Tab-separated table of C-alpha atoms in Angstrom:
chain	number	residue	atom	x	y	z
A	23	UNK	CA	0.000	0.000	0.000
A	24	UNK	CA	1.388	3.201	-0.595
A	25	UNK	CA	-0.095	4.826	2.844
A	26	UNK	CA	3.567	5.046	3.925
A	27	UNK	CA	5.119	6.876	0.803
A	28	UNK	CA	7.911	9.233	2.102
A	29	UNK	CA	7.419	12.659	2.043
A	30	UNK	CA	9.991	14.617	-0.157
A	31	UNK	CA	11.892	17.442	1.662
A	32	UNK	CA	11.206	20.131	-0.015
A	33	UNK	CA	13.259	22.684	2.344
A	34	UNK	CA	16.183	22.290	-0.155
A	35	UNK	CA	13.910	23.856	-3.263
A	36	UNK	CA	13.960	27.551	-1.537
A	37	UNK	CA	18.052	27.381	-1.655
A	38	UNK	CA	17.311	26.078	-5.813
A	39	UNK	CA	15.238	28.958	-6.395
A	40	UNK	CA	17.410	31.566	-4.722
A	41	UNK	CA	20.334	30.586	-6.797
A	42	UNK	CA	18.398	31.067	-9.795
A	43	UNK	CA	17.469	34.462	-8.205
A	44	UNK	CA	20.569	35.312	-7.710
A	45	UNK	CA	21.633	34.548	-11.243
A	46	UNK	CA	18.747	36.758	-12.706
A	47	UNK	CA	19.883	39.724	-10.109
A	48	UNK	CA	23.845	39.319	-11.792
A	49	UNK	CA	22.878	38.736	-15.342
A	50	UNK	CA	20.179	41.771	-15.542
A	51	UNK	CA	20.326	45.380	-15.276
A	52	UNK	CA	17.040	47.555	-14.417
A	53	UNK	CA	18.360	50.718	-15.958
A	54	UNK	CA	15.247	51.858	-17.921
A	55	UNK	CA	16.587	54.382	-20.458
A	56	UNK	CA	15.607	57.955	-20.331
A	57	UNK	CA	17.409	61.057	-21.430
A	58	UNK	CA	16.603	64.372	-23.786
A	59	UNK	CA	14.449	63.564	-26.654
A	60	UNK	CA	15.132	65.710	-30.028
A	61	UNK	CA	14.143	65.710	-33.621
A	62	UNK	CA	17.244	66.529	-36.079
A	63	UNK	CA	16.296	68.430	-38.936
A	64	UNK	CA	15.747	66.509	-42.341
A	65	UNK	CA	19.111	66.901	-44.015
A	66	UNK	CA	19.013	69.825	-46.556
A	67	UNK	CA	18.197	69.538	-50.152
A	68	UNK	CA	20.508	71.711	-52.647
A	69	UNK	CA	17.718	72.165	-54.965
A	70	UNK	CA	15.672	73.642	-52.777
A	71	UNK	CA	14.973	77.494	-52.322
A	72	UNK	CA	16.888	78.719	-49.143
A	73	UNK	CA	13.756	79.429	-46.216
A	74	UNK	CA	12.913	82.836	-45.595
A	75	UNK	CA	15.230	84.752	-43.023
A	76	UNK	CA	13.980	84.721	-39.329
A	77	UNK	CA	14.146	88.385	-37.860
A	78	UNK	CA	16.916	89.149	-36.153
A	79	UNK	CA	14.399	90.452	-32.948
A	80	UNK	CA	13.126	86.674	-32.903
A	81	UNK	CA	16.119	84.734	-32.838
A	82	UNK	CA	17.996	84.030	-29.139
A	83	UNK	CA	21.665	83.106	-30.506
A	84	UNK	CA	22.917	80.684	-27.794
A	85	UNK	CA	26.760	80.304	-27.950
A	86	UNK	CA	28.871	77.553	-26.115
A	87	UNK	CA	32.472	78.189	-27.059
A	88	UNK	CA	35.393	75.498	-26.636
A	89	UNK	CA	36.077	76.216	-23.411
A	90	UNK	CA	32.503	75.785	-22.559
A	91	UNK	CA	31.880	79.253	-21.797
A	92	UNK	CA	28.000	80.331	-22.283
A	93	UNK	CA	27.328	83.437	-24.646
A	94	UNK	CA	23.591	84.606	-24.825
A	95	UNK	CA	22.532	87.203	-27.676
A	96	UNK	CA	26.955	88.086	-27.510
A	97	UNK	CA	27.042	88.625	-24.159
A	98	UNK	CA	28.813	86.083	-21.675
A	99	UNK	CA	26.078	84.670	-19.840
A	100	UNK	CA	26.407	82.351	-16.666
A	101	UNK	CA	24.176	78.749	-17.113
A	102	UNK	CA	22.025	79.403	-14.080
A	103	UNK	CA	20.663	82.724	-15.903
A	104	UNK	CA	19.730	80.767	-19.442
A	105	UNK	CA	16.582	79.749	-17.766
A	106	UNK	CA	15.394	82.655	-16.966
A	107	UNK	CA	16.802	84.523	-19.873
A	108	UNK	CA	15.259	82.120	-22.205
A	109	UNK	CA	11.758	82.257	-20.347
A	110	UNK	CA	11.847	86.050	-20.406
A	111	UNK	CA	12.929	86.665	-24.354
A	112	UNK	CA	10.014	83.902	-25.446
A	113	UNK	CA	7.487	85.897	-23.479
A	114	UNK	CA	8.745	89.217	-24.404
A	115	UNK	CA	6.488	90.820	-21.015
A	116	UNK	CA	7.726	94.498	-21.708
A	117	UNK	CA	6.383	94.338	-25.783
A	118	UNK	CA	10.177	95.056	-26.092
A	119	UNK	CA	10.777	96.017	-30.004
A	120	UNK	CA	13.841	94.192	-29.956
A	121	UNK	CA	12.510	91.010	-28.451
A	122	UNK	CA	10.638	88.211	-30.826
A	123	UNK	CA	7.189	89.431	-32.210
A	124	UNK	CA	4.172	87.789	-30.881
A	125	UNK	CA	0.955	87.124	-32.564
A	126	UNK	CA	-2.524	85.986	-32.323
A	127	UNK	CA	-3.274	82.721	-32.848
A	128	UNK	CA	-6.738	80.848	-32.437
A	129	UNK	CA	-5.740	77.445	-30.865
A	130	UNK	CA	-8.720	74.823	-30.120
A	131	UNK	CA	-9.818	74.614	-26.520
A	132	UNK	CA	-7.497	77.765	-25.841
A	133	UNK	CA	-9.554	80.294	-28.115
A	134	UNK	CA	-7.563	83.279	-29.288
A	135	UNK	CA	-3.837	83.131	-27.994
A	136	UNK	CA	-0.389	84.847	-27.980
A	137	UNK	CA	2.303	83.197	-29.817
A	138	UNK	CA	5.624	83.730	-29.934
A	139	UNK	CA	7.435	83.755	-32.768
A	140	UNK	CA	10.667	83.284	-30.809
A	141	UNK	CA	13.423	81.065	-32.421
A	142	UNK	CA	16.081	79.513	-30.164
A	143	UNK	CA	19.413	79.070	-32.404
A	144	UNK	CA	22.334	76.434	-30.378
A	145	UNK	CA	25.327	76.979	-31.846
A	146	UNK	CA	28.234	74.945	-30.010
A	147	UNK	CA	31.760	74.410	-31.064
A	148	UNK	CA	33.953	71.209	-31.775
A	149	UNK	CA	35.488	71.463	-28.467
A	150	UNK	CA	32.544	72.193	-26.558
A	151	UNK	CA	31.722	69.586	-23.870
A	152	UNK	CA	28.834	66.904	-24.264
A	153	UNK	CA	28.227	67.911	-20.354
A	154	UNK	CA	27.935	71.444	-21.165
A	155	UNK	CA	26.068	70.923	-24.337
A	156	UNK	CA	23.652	68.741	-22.591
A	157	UNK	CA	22.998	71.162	-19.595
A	158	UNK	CA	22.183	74.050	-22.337
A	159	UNK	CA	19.625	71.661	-23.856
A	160	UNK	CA	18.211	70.787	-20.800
A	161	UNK	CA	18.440	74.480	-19.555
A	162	UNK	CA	16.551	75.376	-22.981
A	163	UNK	CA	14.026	72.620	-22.597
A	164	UNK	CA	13.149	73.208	-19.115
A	165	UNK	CA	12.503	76.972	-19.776
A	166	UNK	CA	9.694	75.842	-22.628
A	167	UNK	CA	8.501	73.141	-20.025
A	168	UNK	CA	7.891	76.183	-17.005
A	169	UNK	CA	6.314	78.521	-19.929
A	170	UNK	CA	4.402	75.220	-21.078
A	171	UNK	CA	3.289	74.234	-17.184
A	172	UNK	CA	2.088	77.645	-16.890
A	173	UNK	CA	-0.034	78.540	-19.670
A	174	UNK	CA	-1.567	74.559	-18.827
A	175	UNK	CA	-2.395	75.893	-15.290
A	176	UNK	CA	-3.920	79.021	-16.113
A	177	UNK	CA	-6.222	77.673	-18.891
A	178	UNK	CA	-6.867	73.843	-17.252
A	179	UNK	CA	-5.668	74.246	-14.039
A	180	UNK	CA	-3.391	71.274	-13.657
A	181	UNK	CA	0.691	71.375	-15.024
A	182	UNK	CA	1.336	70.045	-18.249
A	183	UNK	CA	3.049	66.803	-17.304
A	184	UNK	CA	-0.596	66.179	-15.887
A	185	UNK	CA	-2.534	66.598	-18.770
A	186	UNK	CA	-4.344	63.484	-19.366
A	187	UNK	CA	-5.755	64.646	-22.520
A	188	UNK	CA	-3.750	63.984	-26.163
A	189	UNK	CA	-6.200	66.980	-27.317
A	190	UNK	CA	-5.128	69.162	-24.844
A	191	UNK	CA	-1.963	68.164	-24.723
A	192	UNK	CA	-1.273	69.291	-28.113
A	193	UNK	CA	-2.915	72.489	-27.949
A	194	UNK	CA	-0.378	73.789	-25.109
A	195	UNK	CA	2.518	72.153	-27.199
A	196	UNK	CA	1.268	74.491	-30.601
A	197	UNK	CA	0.890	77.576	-28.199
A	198	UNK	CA	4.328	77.031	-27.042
A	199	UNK	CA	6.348	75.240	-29.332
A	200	UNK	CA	9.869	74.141	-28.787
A	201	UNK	CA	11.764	75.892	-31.458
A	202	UNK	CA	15.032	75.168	-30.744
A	203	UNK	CA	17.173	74.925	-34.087
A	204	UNK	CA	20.733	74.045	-33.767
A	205	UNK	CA	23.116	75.524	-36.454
A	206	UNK	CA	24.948	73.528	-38.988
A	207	UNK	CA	28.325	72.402	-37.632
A	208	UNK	CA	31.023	75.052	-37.772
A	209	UNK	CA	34.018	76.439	-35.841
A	210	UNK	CA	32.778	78.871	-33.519
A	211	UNK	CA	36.221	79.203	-31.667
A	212	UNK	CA	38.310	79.165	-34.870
A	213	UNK	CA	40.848	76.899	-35.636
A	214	UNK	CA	42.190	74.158	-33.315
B	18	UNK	CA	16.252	14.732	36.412
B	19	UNK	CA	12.741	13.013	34.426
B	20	UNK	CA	11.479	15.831	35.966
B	21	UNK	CA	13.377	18.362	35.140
B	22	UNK	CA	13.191	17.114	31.459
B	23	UNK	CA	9.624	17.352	31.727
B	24	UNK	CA	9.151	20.734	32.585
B	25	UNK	CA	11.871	22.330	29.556
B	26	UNK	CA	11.019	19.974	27.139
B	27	UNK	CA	7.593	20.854	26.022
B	28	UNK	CA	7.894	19.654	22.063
B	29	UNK	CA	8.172	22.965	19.816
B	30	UNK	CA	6.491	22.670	16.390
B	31	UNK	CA	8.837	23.219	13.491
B	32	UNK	CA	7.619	25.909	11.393
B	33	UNK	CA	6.771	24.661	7.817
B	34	UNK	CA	9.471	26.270	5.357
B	35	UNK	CA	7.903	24.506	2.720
B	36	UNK	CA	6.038	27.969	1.487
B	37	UNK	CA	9.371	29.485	0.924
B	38	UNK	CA	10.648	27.999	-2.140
B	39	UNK	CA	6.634	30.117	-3.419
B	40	UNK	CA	8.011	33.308	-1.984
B	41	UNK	CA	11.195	32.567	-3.717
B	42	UNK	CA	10.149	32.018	-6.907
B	43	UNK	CA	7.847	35.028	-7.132
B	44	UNK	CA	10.944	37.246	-6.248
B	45	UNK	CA	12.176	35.741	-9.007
B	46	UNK	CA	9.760	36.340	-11.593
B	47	UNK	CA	9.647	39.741	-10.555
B	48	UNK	CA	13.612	40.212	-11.308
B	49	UNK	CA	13.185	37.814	-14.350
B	50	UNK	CA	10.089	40.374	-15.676
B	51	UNK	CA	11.192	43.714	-14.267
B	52	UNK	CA	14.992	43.611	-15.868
B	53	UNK	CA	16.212	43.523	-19.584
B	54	UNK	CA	19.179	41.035	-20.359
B	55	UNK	CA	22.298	43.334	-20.952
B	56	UNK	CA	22.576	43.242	-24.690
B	57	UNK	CA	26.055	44.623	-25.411
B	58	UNK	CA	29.823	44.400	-23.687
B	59	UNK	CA	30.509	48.085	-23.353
B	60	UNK	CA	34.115	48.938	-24.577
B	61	UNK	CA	33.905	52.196	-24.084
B	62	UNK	CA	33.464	53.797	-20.449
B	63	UNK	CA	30.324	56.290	-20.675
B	64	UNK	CA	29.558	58.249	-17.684
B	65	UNK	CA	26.551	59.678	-18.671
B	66	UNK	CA	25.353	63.372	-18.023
B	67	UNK	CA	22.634	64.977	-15.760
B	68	UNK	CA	19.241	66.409	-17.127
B	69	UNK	CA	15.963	66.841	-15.790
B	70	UNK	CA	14.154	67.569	-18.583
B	71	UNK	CA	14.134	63.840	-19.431
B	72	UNK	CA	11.434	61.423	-20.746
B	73	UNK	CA	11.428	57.613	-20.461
B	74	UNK	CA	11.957	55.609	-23.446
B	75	UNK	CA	8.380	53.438	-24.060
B	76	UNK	CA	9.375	50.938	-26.443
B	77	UNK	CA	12.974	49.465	-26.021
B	78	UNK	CA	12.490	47.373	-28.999
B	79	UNK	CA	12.199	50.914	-30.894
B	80	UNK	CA	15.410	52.230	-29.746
B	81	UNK	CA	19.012	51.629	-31.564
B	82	UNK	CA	21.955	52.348	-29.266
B	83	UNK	CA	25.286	54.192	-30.482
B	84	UNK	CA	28.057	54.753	-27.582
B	85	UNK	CA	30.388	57.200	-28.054
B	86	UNK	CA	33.105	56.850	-24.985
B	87	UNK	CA	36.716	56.994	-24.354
B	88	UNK	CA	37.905	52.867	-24.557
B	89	UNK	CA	37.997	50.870	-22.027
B	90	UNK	CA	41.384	49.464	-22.459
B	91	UNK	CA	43.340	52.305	-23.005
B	92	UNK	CA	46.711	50.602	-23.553
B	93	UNK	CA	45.229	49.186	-26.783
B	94	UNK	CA	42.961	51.680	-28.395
B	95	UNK	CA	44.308	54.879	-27.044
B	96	UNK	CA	42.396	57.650	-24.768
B	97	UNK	CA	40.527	59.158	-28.167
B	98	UNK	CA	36.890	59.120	-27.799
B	99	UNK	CA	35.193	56.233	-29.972
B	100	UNK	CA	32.037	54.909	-31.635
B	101	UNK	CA	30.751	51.372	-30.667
B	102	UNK	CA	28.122	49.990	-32.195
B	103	UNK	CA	26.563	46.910	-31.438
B	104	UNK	CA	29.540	44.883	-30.214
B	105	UNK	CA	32.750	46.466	-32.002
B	106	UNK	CA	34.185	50.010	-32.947
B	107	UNK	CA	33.063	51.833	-35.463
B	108	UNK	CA	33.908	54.893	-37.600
B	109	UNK	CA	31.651	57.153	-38.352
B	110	UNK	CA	31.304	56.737	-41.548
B	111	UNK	CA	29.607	52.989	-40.678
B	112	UNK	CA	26.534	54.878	-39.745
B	113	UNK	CA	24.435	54.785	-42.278
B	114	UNK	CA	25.070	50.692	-42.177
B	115	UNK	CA	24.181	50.499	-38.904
B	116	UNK	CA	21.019	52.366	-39.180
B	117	UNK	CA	20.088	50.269	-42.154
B	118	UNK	CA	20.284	46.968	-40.655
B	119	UNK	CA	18.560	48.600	-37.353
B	120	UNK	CA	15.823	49.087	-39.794
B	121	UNK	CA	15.579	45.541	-41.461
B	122	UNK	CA	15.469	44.200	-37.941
B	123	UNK	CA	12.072	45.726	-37.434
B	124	UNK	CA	8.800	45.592	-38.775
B	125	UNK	CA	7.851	47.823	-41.579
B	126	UNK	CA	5.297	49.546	-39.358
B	127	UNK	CA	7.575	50.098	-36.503
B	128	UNK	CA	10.260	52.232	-39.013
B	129	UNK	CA	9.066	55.141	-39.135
B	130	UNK	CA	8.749	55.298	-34.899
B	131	UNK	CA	12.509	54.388	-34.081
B	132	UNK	CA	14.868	56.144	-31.847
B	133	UNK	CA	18.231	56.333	-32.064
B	134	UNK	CA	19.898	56.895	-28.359
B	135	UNK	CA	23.200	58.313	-28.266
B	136	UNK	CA	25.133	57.179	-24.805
B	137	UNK	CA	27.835	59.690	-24.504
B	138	UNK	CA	30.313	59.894	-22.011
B	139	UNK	CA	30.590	63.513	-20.532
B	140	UNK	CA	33.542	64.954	-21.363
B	141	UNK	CA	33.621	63.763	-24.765
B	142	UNK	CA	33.918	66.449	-27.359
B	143	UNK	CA	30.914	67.711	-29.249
B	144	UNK	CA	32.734	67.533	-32.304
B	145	UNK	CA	32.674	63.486	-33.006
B	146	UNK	CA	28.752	63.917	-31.558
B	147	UNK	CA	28.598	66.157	-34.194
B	148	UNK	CA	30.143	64.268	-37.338
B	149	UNK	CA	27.363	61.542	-35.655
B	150	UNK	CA	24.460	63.424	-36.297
B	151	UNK	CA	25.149	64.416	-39.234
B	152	UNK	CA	25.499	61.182	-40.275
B	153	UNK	CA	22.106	60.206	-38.844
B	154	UNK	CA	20.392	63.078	-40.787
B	155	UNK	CA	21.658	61.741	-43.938
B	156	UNK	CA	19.600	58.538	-43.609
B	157	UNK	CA	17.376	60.302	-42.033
B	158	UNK	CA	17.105	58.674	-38.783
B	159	UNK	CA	15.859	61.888	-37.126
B	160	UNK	CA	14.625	61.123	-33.800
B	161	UNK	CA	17.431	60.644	-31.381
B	162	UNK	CA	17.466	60.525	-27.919
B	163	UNK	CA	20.631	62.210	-25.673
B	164	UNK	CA	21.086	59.651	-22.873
B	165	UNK	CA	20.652	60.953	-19.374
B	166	UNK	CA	20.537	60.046	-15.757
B	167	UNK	CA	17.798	62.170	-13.910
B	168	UNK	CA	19.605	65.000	-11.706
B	169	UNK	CA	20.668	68.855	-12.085
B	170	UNK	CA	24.459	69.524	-11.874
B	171	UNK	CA	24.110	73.352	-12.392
B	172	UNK	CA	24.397	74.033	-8.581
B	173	UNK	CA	27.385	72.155	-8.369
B	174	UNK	CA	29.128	74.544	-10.985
């Protein structure tokens, strides 16, 4: 009869599994990628027509030189200002003549809106620093994301990041839009 | 002394471990779920940069990897910044290759919504990251993605 089968012990499977645990922990990494997301411009046809100019009031030349020094609009400019700087020229508060022209625009769910018209040119040099180069980008970017987190809270009361809505979403992106254009590659600090 | 034995030796019951080998195992198919198999043997050594401006990368299967770092061993492939892809140096004139057979790898539908992600060490040069995306607009892989870990280094400096 098999009334008296032996029982297996089964304390031994717990020190199986945890070396198969322990393999996954060494053989796996849990770094989920993240970083700055861009969109290169489409490379350049020769045949085309050259675009129209941008006005010199609209464009905010940002400089990074080989040393990584930080020149805003040819003045030296210290990182922790770009923010702000950048914030203030897109809004242009004062209706300064010399800073980028706004206009009306009607946007859906937003009605009739302000614009900017404000063009953010990134020149950097062959010597410039990917650390440097990545904390103007991100100085750039975060200056559109406060404008963008603002506008969202005035007109549907929660910050952008929060927006559930795709719709809504992309009427705060088109009433702030993340012009950023980064020059063709040249020497800005002459010849090395 | 029957006594004695008597009074200390009340049987304790041994606690069942036989549930623990379960609580093992769903450990483990958390870790086996939760983590991606390292793909690639780094050569180079990338320490990346800090942003906070940063978004997540959805799709992993979308994304194609180029590392731009300074070689691991430096004895044999000098100090100067290079290009790995996949699982060897490259030059950057291999590029357009790379992004080609990126492309065949996926489905049709999935082309047009790849990423390129550029892990660069941070005190490479910008000109090499440069000569890269040009390269990249040329095939037009246009959407690329700078590599970041989440932090701000701007009161440090």
């Amino acid at each position: 009869m098999a009334r008296m089968s032996p029982e297996i012990n089964a304390g031994s499977m717990a020190d199986i599994a945890f070396l198969l645990l322990i393999f996954f922990l060494v053989t796996t990494t849990m770094d989920i990628d993240s970083g700055i997301l861009r969109v290169l411009p489409p490379p350049i046809d020769p045949n085309a027509p050259p675009p129209p100019p941008v006005k010199e009031r609209n464009v905010l030349v940002v400089l990074v030189d080989q040393f990584d020094r930080l020149m805003v609009k040819g003045q030296i400019e210290d990182v922790k200002n770009l923010r702000s700087r950048t914030k203030e020229f897109i809004t242009n508060p004062s209706n300064d003549s010399k800073m980028p022209e706004k206009r009306m625009e009607y946007i859906e769910h937003m009605g009739d809106i302000e614009v900017s018209r404000a063009v953010i040119s990134l020149q950097n040099d062959k010597n410039t620093s990917y650390e440097m180069y990545i904390t103007v980008q991100n100085e750039l970017a975060a200056a559109i994301n406060d404008l963008r987190d603002e506008l969202s809270r005035q007109k549907f009361g929660v910050p952008f990041s929060e927006l559930k809505s795709e719709e809504f979403n992309k009427a705060v992106r088109q009433a702030v839009p993340m012009a950023i254009s980064e020059a063709e590659p040249k020497d800005v600090g002459g010849k090395k | 002394m029957g006594r004695f034995k008597k009074s200390g030796g009340s049987r304790s019951q041994a606690i069942s471990t036989a549930s623990l080998p379960d609580i093992i195992f769903m450990l483990l198919f958390f870790f086996m779920v939760t983590t991606v198999m390292r793909e690639t043997t780094l050569f180079v050594k990338i320490s990346m940069p800090l942003a906070t401006e940063i978004q997540k990368l959805e799709r992993k299967s979308l994304v194609s990897f180029v590392y731009i770092g300074t070689p691991v061993q430096t004895q044999m492939y000098g100090t100067e910044p290079k290009i790995q892809l996949n699982d060897a140096f490259a030059s950057v004139n291999d590029i357009p290759s790379f992004i080609e057979a990126e492309r065949l790898s996926r489905p049709e539908g999935d082309r047009p919504m790849m990423i390129t992600s550029m892990k660069v060490d941070r005190n490479t040069k910008m000109g090499i990251v440069t000569d890269v995306k040009q390269e990249l607009r040329k095939v037009n892989a246009l959407k690329i993605n700078y590599s970041t870990l989440k932090g701000s280094d701007i009161a440090a400096k």
